[in-house]
Amino acid sequence: AAAAAAAPVVRARVNCSNMDTLVRVADGELGRGGHRIVLAGTIDAVPVAVKVAKVGAGAPPFDVSRRALLREVHLMTTQRDRSTPLLHGYCIDDAKRYAALVMERLLQWK
């Protein structure tokens, strides 16, 4: 029997002034909300969650998603308790209309 093909792995570089590392985004969605999609990823084999802003039909305007992401960054950097994941970094590219958060993957996100 032929071996099953491995799931494709997309390599995404998060490259902003506040973060420059290679994040491997594996095949798998952890969740979805009004503004963002949460994907499973790793940084040096450490599990992370990668939130990316929705784009395209049905997505909110980019400036709305951008403001929501910045509010989340503010909360994650000013509050620390068990339910707040550790923020590894974030990236906003207004020209490309791209926004992402890279954070600790909590236990409920398997």
Tab-separated table of N, CA and C in Angstrom:
chain	number	residue	atom	x	y	z
A	1	ALA	N	0.850	-1.181	0.000
A	1	ALA	CA	0.000	0.000	0.000
A	1	ALA	C	0.887	1.232	0.000
A	2	ALA	N	0.467	2.222	-0.721
A	2	ALA	CA	1.230	3.473	-0.799
A	2	ALA	C	1.067	4.252	0.495
A	3	ALA	N	2.145	4.878	0.905
A	3	ALA	CA	2.102	5.689	2.130
A	3	ALA	C	1.294	6.953	1.859
A	4	ALA	N	0.567	7.381	2.858
A	4	ALA	CA	-0.221	8.609	2.727
A	4	ALA	C	0.722	9.799	2.586
A	5	ALA	N	0.352	10.729	1.743
A	5	ALA	CA	1.166	11.926	1.547
A	5	ALA	C	1.108	12.795	2.796
A	6	ALA	N	2.241	13.361	3.156
A	6	ALA	CA	2.294	14.242	4.323
A	6	ALA	C	1.504	15.509	4.036
A	7	ALA	N	0.886	16.051	5.072
A	7	ALA	CA	0.137	17.304	4.921
A	7	ALA	C	1.102	18.414	4.529
A	8	PRO	N	0.703	19.263	3.601
A	8	PRO	CA	1.600	20.349	3.188
A	8	PRO	C	1.840	21.318	4.338
A	9	VAL	N	3.039	21.845	4.404
A	9	VAL	CA	3.383	22.827	5.423
A	9	VAL	C	3.695	24.136	4.719
A	10	VAL	N	3.040	25.168	5.138
A	10	VAL	CA	3.268	26.495	4.574
A	10	VAL	C	4.233	27.213	5.489
A	11	ARG	N	5.279	27.758	4.924
A	11	ARG	CA	6.215	28.533	5.724
A	11	ARG	C	5.868	29.999	5.542
A	12	ALA	N	5.672	30.671	6.632
A	12	ALA	CA	5.326	32.084	6.578
A	12	ALA	C	6.334	32.860	7.405
A	13	ARG	N	6.905	33.888	6.857
A	13	ARG	CA	7.839	34.700	7.619
A	13	ARG	C	7.082	35.879	8.210
A	14	VAL	N	7.135	35.966	9.516
A	14	VAL	CA	6.597	37.122	10.208
A	14	VAL	C	7.781	38.059	10.358
A	15	ASN	N	7.804	39.133	9.604
A	15	ASN	CA	8.984	39.985	9.529
A	15	ASN	C	8.587	41.440	9.715
A	16	CYS	N	8.619	41.883	10.933
A	16	CYS	CA	8.306	43.266	11.272
A	16	CYS	C	9.363	43.756	12.253
A	17	SER	N	9.310	45.014	12.574
A	17	SER	CA	10.298	45.571	13.492
A	17	SER	C	10.241	44.900	14.861
A	18	ASN	N	9.077	44.373	15.237
A	18	ASN	CA	8.941	43.784	16.563
A	18	ASN	C	9.051	42.262	16.557
A	19	MET	N	9.266	41.658	15.383
A	19	MET	CA	9.407	40.204	15.347
A	19	MET	C	10.018	39.801	14.016
A	20	ASP	N	11.013	38.952	14.064
A	20	ASP	CA	11.633	38.446	12.844
A	20	ASP	C	12.015	36.996	13.084
A	21	THR	N	11.134	36.105	12.751
A	21	THR	CA	11.384	34.686	12.943
A	21	THR	C	10.579	33.894	11.933
A	22	LEU	N	10.956	32.656	11.727
A	22	LEU	CA	10.230	31.792	10.816
A	22	LEU	C	9.160	31.041	11.598
A	23	VAL	N	7.931	31.212	11.182
A	23	VAL	CA	6.807	30.527	11.806
A	23	VAL	C	6.314	29.489	10.815
A	24	ARG	N	6.281	28.239	11.250
A	24	ARG	CA	5.737	27.174	10.401
A	24	ARG	C	4.255	27.065	10.722
A	25	VAL	N	3.442	27.275	9.719
A	25	VAL	CA	1.994	27.173	9.900
A	25	VAL	C	1.567	25.823	9.334
A	26	ALA	N	1.162	24.933	10.235
A	26	ALA	CA	0.778	23.581	9.841
A	26	ALA	C	-0.638	23.582	9.273
A	27	ASP	N	-0.989	22.476	8.685
A	27	ASP	CA	-2.327	22.315	8.136
A	27	ASP	C	-3.297	22.170	9.298
A	28	GLY	N	-4.077	23.174	9.565
A	28	GLY	CA	-5.051	23.051	10.638
A	28	GLY	C	-5.526	24.385	11.158
A	29	GLU	N	-6.814	24.491	11.259
A	29	GLU	CA	-7.430	25.703	11.789
A	29	GLU	C	-7.856	25.410	13.224
A	30	LEU	N	-7.483	26.295	14.138
A	30	LEU	CA	-7.841	26.112	15.542
A	30	LEU	C	-9.150	26.806	15.890
A	31	GLY	N	-9.475	27.853	15.167
A	31	GLY	CA	-10.694	28.587	15.461
A	31	GLY	C	-10.925	29.698	14.460
A	32	ARG	N	-12.093	30.313	14.583
A	32	ARG	CA	-12.480	31.375	13.657
A	32	ARG	C	-13.389	32.336	14.405
A	33	GLY	N	-13.157	33.618	14.201
A	33	GLY	CA	-13.986	34.639	14.828
A	33	GLY	C	-14.440	35.649	13.791
A	34	GLY	N	-14.966	36.754	14.271
A	34	GLY	CA	-15.482	37.774	13.373
A	34	GLY	C	-14.420	38.474	12.554
A	35	HIS	N	-13.218	38.643	13.124
A	35	HIS	CA	-12.152	39.384	12.453
A	35	HIS	C	-10.991	38.517	12.006
A	36	ARG	N	-10.765	37.380	12.685
A	36	ARG	CA	-9.540	36.622	12.428
A	36	ARG	C	-9.783	35.118	12.374
A	37	ILE	N	-8.816	34.439	11.773
A	37	ILE	CA	-8.770	32.982	11.731
A	37	ILE	C	-7.536	32.574	12.538
A	38	VAL	N	-7.666	31.558	13.381
A	38	VAL	CA	-6.546	31.095	14.206
A	38	VAL	C	-6.031	29.776	13.639
A	39	LEU	N	-4.741	29.763	13.314
A	39	LEU	CA	-4.100	28.592	12.719
A	39	LEU	C	-3.083	27.996	13.688
A	40	ALA	N	-2.841	26.696	13.558
A	40	ALA	CA	-1.818	26.026	14.354
A	40	ALA	C	-0.467	26.264	13.708
A	41	GLY	N	0.526	26.568	14.524
A	41	GLY	CA	1.866	26.771	14.002
A	41	GLY	C	2.915	26.396	15.022
A	42	THR	N	4.175	26.503	14.630
A	42	THR	CA	5.285	26.256	15.548
A	42	THR	C	6.399	27.257	15.280
A	43	ILE	N	7.135	27.558	16.327
A	43	ILE	CA	8.384	28.310	16.236
A	43	ILE	C	9.427	27.427	16.913
A	44	ASP	N	10.395	26.959	16.155
A	44	ASP	CA	11.423	26.054	16.698
A	44	ASP	C	10.793	24.908	17.480
A	45	ALA	N	9.787	24.272	16.907
A	45	ALA	CA	9.076	23.119	17.466
A	45	ALA	C	8.205	23.450	18.677
A	46	VAL	N	8.079	24.714	19.051
A	46	VAL	CA	7.203	25.130	20.140
A	46	VAL	C	5.839	25.461	19.539
A	47	PRO	N	4.754	24.845	20.035
A	47	PRO	CA	3.435	25.120	19.477
A	47	PRO	C	3.013	26.581	19.710
A	48	VAL	N	2.502	27.198	18.663
A	48	VAL	CA	1.974	28.556	18.751
A	48	VAL	C	0.641	28.612	18.028
A	49	ALA	N	-0.105	29.648	18.315
A	49	ALA	CA	-1.326	29.957	17.585
A	49	ALA	C	-1.038	31.210	16.768
A	50	VAL	N	-1.467	31.207	15.516
A	50	VAL	CA	-1.243	32.336	14.625
A	50	VAL	C	-2.604	32.871	14.215
A	51	LYS	N	-2.921	34.091	14.648
A	51	LYS	CA	-4.179	34.722	14.266
A	51	LYS	C	-3.911	35.616	13.074
A	52	VAL	N	-4.644	35.399	12.008
A	52	VAL	CA	-4.498	36.242	10.825
A	52	VAL	C	-5.832	36.921	10.541
A	53	ALA	N	-5.755	38.163	10.074
A	53	ALA	CA	-6.957	38.920	9.749
A	53	ALA	C	-7.644	38.292	8.550
A	54	LYS	N	-8.966	38.209	8.610
A	54	LYS	CA	-9.726	37.720	7.467
A	54	LYS	C	-9.631	38.725	6.335
A	55	VAL	N	-9.617	38.223	5.123
A	55	VAL	CA	-9.620	39.080	3.934
A	55	VAL	C	-10.639	38.529	2.947
A	56	GLY	N	-11.043	39.362	2.036
A	56	GLY	CA	-11.954	38.919	0.985
A	56	GLY	C	-13.409	39.139	1.339
A	57	ALA	N	-14.270	38.498	0.559
A	57	ALA	CA	-15.714	38.647	0.718
A	57	ALA	C	-16.158	38.242	2.118
A	58	GLY	N	-16.980	39.035	2.721
A	58	GLY	CA	-17.498	38.737	4.048
A	58	GLY	C	-16.595	39.152	5.196
A	59	ALA	N	-15.382	39.596	4.891
A	59	ALA	CA	-14.451	40.038	5.939
A	59	ALA	C	-14.731	41.490	6.292
A	60	PRO	N	-14.488	41.870	7.532
A	60	PRO	CA	-14.658	43.280	7.895
A	60	PRO	C	-13.606	44.141	7.201
A	61	PRO	N	-13.833	45.442	7.101
A	61	PRO	CA	-12.809	46.322	6.515
A	61	PRO	C	-11.486	46.161	7.259
A	62	PHE	N	-10.374	46.279	6.530
A	62	PHE	CA	-9.056	46.053	7.131
A	62	PHE	C	-8.799	46.970	8.321
A	63	ASP	N	-9.206	48.241	8.242
A	63	ASP	CA	-8.940	49.151	9.362
A	63	ASP	C	-9.655	48.701	10.635
A	64	VAL	N	-10.809	48.063	10.498
A	64	VAL	CA	-11.532	47.533	11.664
A	64	VAL	C	-10.754	46.356	12.256
A	65	SER	N	-10.300	45.446	11.402
A	65	SER	CA	-9.505	44.304	11.868
A	65	SER	C	-8.195	44.764	12.497
A	66	ARG	N	-7.588	45.779	11.892
A	66	ARG	CA	-6.317	46.324	12.399
A	66	ARG	C	-6.493	46.885	13.805
A	67	ARG	N	-7.545	47.681	14.010
A	67	ARG	CA	-7.805	48.246	15.347
A	67	ARG	C	-8.076	47.146	16.370
A	68	ALA	N	-8.851	46.124	15.972
A	68	ALA	CA	-9.150	45.020	16.883
A	68	ALA	C	-7.870	44.271	17.259
A	69	LEU	N	-6.989	44.057	16.301
A	69	LEU	CA	-5.726	43.378	16.568
A	69	LEU	C	-4.867	44.209	17.524
A	70	LEU	N	-4.797	45.504	17.309
A	70	LEU	CA	-3.995	46.360	18.196
A	70	LEU	C	-4.567	46.402	19.612
A	71	ARG	N	-5.896	46.364	19.745
A	71	ARG	CA	-6.508	46.281	21.082
A	71	ARG	C	-6.091	44.977	21.766
A	72	GLU	N	-6.100	43.895	21.000
A	72	GLU	CA	-5.705	42.601	21.563
A	72	GLU	C	-4.231	42.600	21.975
A	73	VAL	N	-3.369	43.189	21.157
A	73	VAL	CA	-1.944	43.308	21.505
A	73	VAL	C	-1.803	44.093	22.808
A	74	HIS	N	-2.521	45.191	22.931
A	74	HIS	CA	-2.453	46.005	24.150
A	74	HIS	C	-2.871	45.177	25.371
A	75	LEU	N	-3.983	44.467	25.259
A	75	LEU	CA	-4.446	43.646	26.387
A	75	LEU	C	-3.442	42.552	26.741
A	76	MET	N	-2.883	41.908	25.722
A	76	MET	CA	-1.945	40.807	25.976
A	76	MET	C	-0.636	41.297	26.594
A	77	THR	N	-0.278	42.545	26.370
A	77	THR	CA	0.979	43.064	26.911
A	77	THR	C	0.800	43.809	28.229
A	78	THR	N	-0.440	44.076	28.617
A	78	THR	CA	-0.661	44.791	29.873
A	78	THR	C	-1.322	43.927	30.933
A	79	GLN	N	-1.902	42.804	30.558
A	79	GLN	CA	-2.538	41.910	31.516
A	79	GLN	C	-1.849	40.558	31.436
A	80	ARG	N	-1.639	39.961	32.567
A	80	ARG	CA	-1.039	38.621	32.551
A	80	ARG	C	-1.730	37.761	33.583
A	81	ASP	N	-2.418	36.754	33.104
A	81	ASP	CA	-2.988	35.722	33.962
A	81	ASP	C	-3.036	34.432	33.151
A	82	ARG	N	-3.521	33.375	33.745
A	82	ARG	CA	-3.511	32.075	33.075
A	82	ARG	C	-4.296	32.046	31.770
A	83	SER	N	-5.326	32.861	31.666
A	83	SER	CA	-6.174	32.822	30.479
A	83	SER	C	-5.673	33.735	29.359
A	84	THR	N	-4.619	34.495	29.613
A	84	THR	CA	-4.059	35.388	28.603
A	84	THR	C	-2.808	34.752	28.023
A	85	PRO	N	-2.836	34.407	26.724
A	85	PRO	CA	-1.649	33.783	26.140
A	85	PRO	C	-0.486	34.757	26.036
A	86	LEU	N	0.713	34.219	26.078
A	86	LEU	CA	1.920	35.012	25.916
A	86	LEU	C	2.037	35.429	24.451
A	87	LEU	N	2.277	36.695	24.210
A	87	LEU	CA	2.425	37.208	22.854
A	87	LEU	C	3.880	37.061	22.426
A	88	HIS	N	4.107	36.337	21.315
A	88	HIS	CA	5.455	36.197	20.760
A	88	HIS	C	5.771	37.361	19.833
A	89	GLY	N	4.759	37.893	19.172
A	89	GLY	CA	4.966	39.015	18.258
A	89	GLY	C	3.753	39.244	17.399
A	90	TYR	N	3.787	40.332	16.661
A	90	TYR	CA	2.694	40.628	15.744
A	90	TYR	C	3.244	41.368	14.538
A	91	CYS	N	2.459	41.383	13.487
A	91	CYS	CA	2.879	42.026	12.253
A	91	CYS	C	1.676	42.696	11.610
A	92	ILE	N	1.830	43.942	11.239
A	92	ILE	CA	0.800	44.662	10.502
A	92	ILE	C	1.470	45.292	9.293
A	93	ASP	N	0.963	44.989	8.126
A	93	ASP	CA	1.463	45.571	6.886
A	93	ASP	C	0.284	46.244	6.204
A	94	ASP	N	0.183	47.559	6.373
A	94	ASP	CA	-0.949	48.298	5.812
A	94	ASP	C	-0.979	48.241	4.284
A	95	ALA	N	0.187	48.267	3.664
A	95	ALA	CA	0.237	48.254	2.203
A	95	ALA	C	-0.310	46.939	1.644
A	96	LYS	N	0.013	45.821	2.306
A	96	LYS	CA	-0.453	44.510	1.838
A	96	LYS	C	-1.774	44.114	2.485
A	97	ARG	N	-2.259	44.943	3.422
A	97	ARG	CA	-3.494	44.679	4.157
A	97	ARG	C	-3.405	43.307	4.848
A	98	TYR	N	-2.298	43.146	5.590
A	98	TYR	CA	-2.002	41.892	6.287
A	98	TYR	C	-1.785	42.199	7.756
A	99	ALA	N	-2.376	41.397	8.613
A	99	ALA	CA	-2.174	41.542	10.052
A	99	ALA	C	-2.192	40.159	10.691
A	100	ALA	N	-1.261	39.930	11.614
A	100	ALA	CA	-1.182	38.625	12.283
A	100	ALA	C	-0.628	38.778	13.685
A	101	LEU	N	-1.076	37.913	14.573
A	101	LEU	CA	-0.551	37.770	15.935
A	101	LEU	C	0.052	36.380	16.040
A	102	VAL	N	1.182	36.256	16.702
A	102	VAL	CA	1.760	34.947	16.994
A	102	VAL	C	1.839	34.849	18.505
A	103	MET	N	1.159	33.842	19.057
A	103	MET	CA	1.064	33.749	20.509
A	103	MET	C	1.152	32.309	20.971
A	104	GLU	N	1.327	32.180	22.266
A	104	GLU	CA	1.338	30.876	22.918
A	104	GLU	C	0.044	30.133	22.586
A	105	ARG	N	0.172	28.835	22.320
A	105	ARG	CA	-1.025	28.030	22.077
A	105	ARG	C	-1.502	27.488	23.410
A	106	LEU	N	-2.689	27.892	23.823
A	106	LEU	CA	-3.254	27.446	25.097
A	106	LEU	C	-3.766	26.020	24.993
A	107	LEU	N	-3.961	25.377	26.131
A	107	LEU	CA	-4.356	23.976	26.163
A	107	LEU	C	-5.657	23.700	25.418
A	108	GLN	N	-6.603	24.647	25.441
A	108	GLN	CA	-7.859	24.392	24.763
A	108	GLN	C	-7.714	24.408	23.239
A	109	TRP	N	-6.567	24.901	22.726
A	109	TRP	CA	-6.274	24.905	21.292
A	109	TRP	C	-5.322	23.762	21.006
A	110	LYS	N	-5.806	22.601	20.738
A	110	LYS	CA	-4.940	21.428	20.518
A	110	LYS	C	-4.661	21.249	19.061
